[in-house]
Amino acid sequence: MRLILACTALLIATAAHADEPLSPAQQFARETMIVDTHIDAPSALSKQWRDLGVDQPGVEFDYPRARQGGLDVAFMSIYTSPEDDVAGIARQKAHMQIDSVEALAARHPGRFELVRSPRDVERLKPGQKVLLALGMENGAPIGDDLEQLRVFHERGVRYITLAHSHSNRIADGSYSLGRPWGGLSPFGEKVVAEMNRLGIMVDVSHLSDDAVRDVLRISKAPVIASHSGLRHFTPGFERNLSDELGRAVAKNGGVVQLVFGSGFIDARAAADTTAYFKALAEFQREHDTVVKRGGTPAKTVAQFDDEWDAAHPKPATKIGQVLDQIDYAVKTLGADHVGIGSDFDGVGGALPEGLRTVADYPNLVAGMRERGHSDETIRKVLGENLLRVWREVESRAQR
């Protein structure tokens, strides 16, 4: 009965929305292919199931909001942490998150559909469905086994962020104080080559500068940054791409998918993030020393995080800061090499005013138009560039 009532409410809300006149930006968003390469819904679903096929308060991605915003292709982020890797549970968690996305699509076959290729996107568009693709954030689930790349490719994973936050067996991470490989590891070079062979896009977000350079040296196919900002606006913040590396990604034929999260678009927030990882590393050293000596640490990592967050609140940001990044990226990298990777549901609500959920893509359209971008450029940024790279990666693998 509750499911019937929820579906009825969705139909009523959709009908009411359909009666309202659309703004020019909303109409454009509905008619244009929008591809967002980074939405963190799966990790939240694995902790607590929510039916994202209906309106869900407190989330940034669900079906009603996606249709309102004109979202066509949502890359679901299959995220595992460095701690999951150390604990040996990263592979299990990755499969569970993929299961949750499949379950969501199965529950609502008229609203969601899984896609594995740009050909699927072309076949299923236009329509009322939100198409779900899979991107893996952190290569930890493959362990030391290249064969796992084939396994995850068969499950639908179409990009892999080689590392997340910290260095792993594949590559050095941008937040890591320890850089054991000086870029990619020997195993990481094999991973990139195998991803090229299978047709999985290589994602350089979260990597150290040297690791990004190694990827670009080795990859025979264009690469992506699935959710990165530009270091021009956040000096010293390695998590965002420098002009040099952004141009190198573009020269390689790839695309930089610009992120919306406040921590990536605001200089003070970015500086706080850098300081956090340095402070966390020191805390963990002290914590581990106390444990090795048989003592009881004064506080847990979770308590450290809570105290840090309370002392370093994220500054308020606005959509104009994202538009600044788009303007600069189009100027610096070229209109063919810029896209969007929001990080919705992945930054704890720390998002700019005007870009708080997937319903807000029309605000981005309106802002780009106000700043003089042509409709052709807007279409490229909203999705055409990413689809072009995906096709090229797939084509090279088939060849």
mmCIF file with all atom_site columns, C-alpha atoms in Angstrom, residues 266 268-269 272 307-316 350:
data_model
loop_
_atom_site.group_PDB
_atom_site.id
_atom_site.type_symbol
_atom_site.label_atom_id
_atom_site.label_alt_id
_atom_site.label_comp_id
_atom_site.label_asym_id
_atom_site.label_entity_id
_atom_site.label_seq_id
_atom_site.pdbx_PDB_ins_code
_atom_site.Cartn_x
_atom_site.Cartn_y
_atom_site.Cartn_z
_atom_site.occupancy
_atom_site.B_iso_or_equiv
_atom_site.pdbx_formal_charge
_atom_site.auth_seq_id
_atom_site.auth_comp_id
_atom_site.auth_asym_id
_atom_site.auth_atom_id
_atom_site.pdbx_PDB_model_num
ATOM 1  C CA . ASP A 1 266 ? 36.614 27.571 -2.773 1.00 0.00 ? 266 ASP A CA 1
ATOM 2  C CA . ARG A 1 268 ? 39.743 28.418 1.858  1.00 0.00 ? 268 ARG A CA 1
ATOM 3  C CA . ALA A 1 269 ? 37.805 25.162 1.871  1.00 0.00 ? 269 ALA A CA 1
ATOM 4  C CA . ASP A 1 272 ? 41.285 23.305 5.025  1.00 0.00 ? 272 ASP A CA 1
ATOM 5  C CA . GLU A 1 307 ? 36.018 17.900 16.085 1.00 0.00 ? 307 GLU A CA 1
ATOM 6  C CA . TRP A 1 308 ? 37.739 18.938 12.857 1.00 0.00 ? 308 TRP A CA 1
ATOM 7  C CA . ASP A 1 309 ? 34.444 19.479 11.032 1.00 0.00 ? 309 ASP A CA 1
ATOM 8  C CA . ALA A 1 310 ? 33.104 21.565 13.926 1.00 0.00 ? 310 ALA A CA 1
ATOM 9  C CA . ALA A 1 311 ? 36.218 23.758 13.869 1.00 0.00 ? 311 ALA A CA 1
ATOM 10 C CA . HIS A 1 312 ? 36.374 24.047 10.070 1.00 0.00 ? 312 HIS A CA 1
ATOM 11 C CA . PRO A 1 313 ? 32.855 24.548 8.666  1.00 0.00 ? 313 PRO A CA 1
ATOM 12 C CA . LYS A 1 314 ? 32.642 24.651 4.888  1.00 0.00 ? 314 LYS A CA 1
ATOM 13 C CA . PRO A 1 315 ? 32.246 28.230 3.629  1.00 0.00 ? 315 PRO A CA 1
ATOM 14 C CA . ALA A 1 316 ? 29.069 29.179 1.801  1.00 0.00 ? 316 ALA A CA 1
ATOM 15 C CA . ALA A 1 350 ? 28.527 21.153 1.002  1.00 0.00 ? 350 ALA A CA 1
#
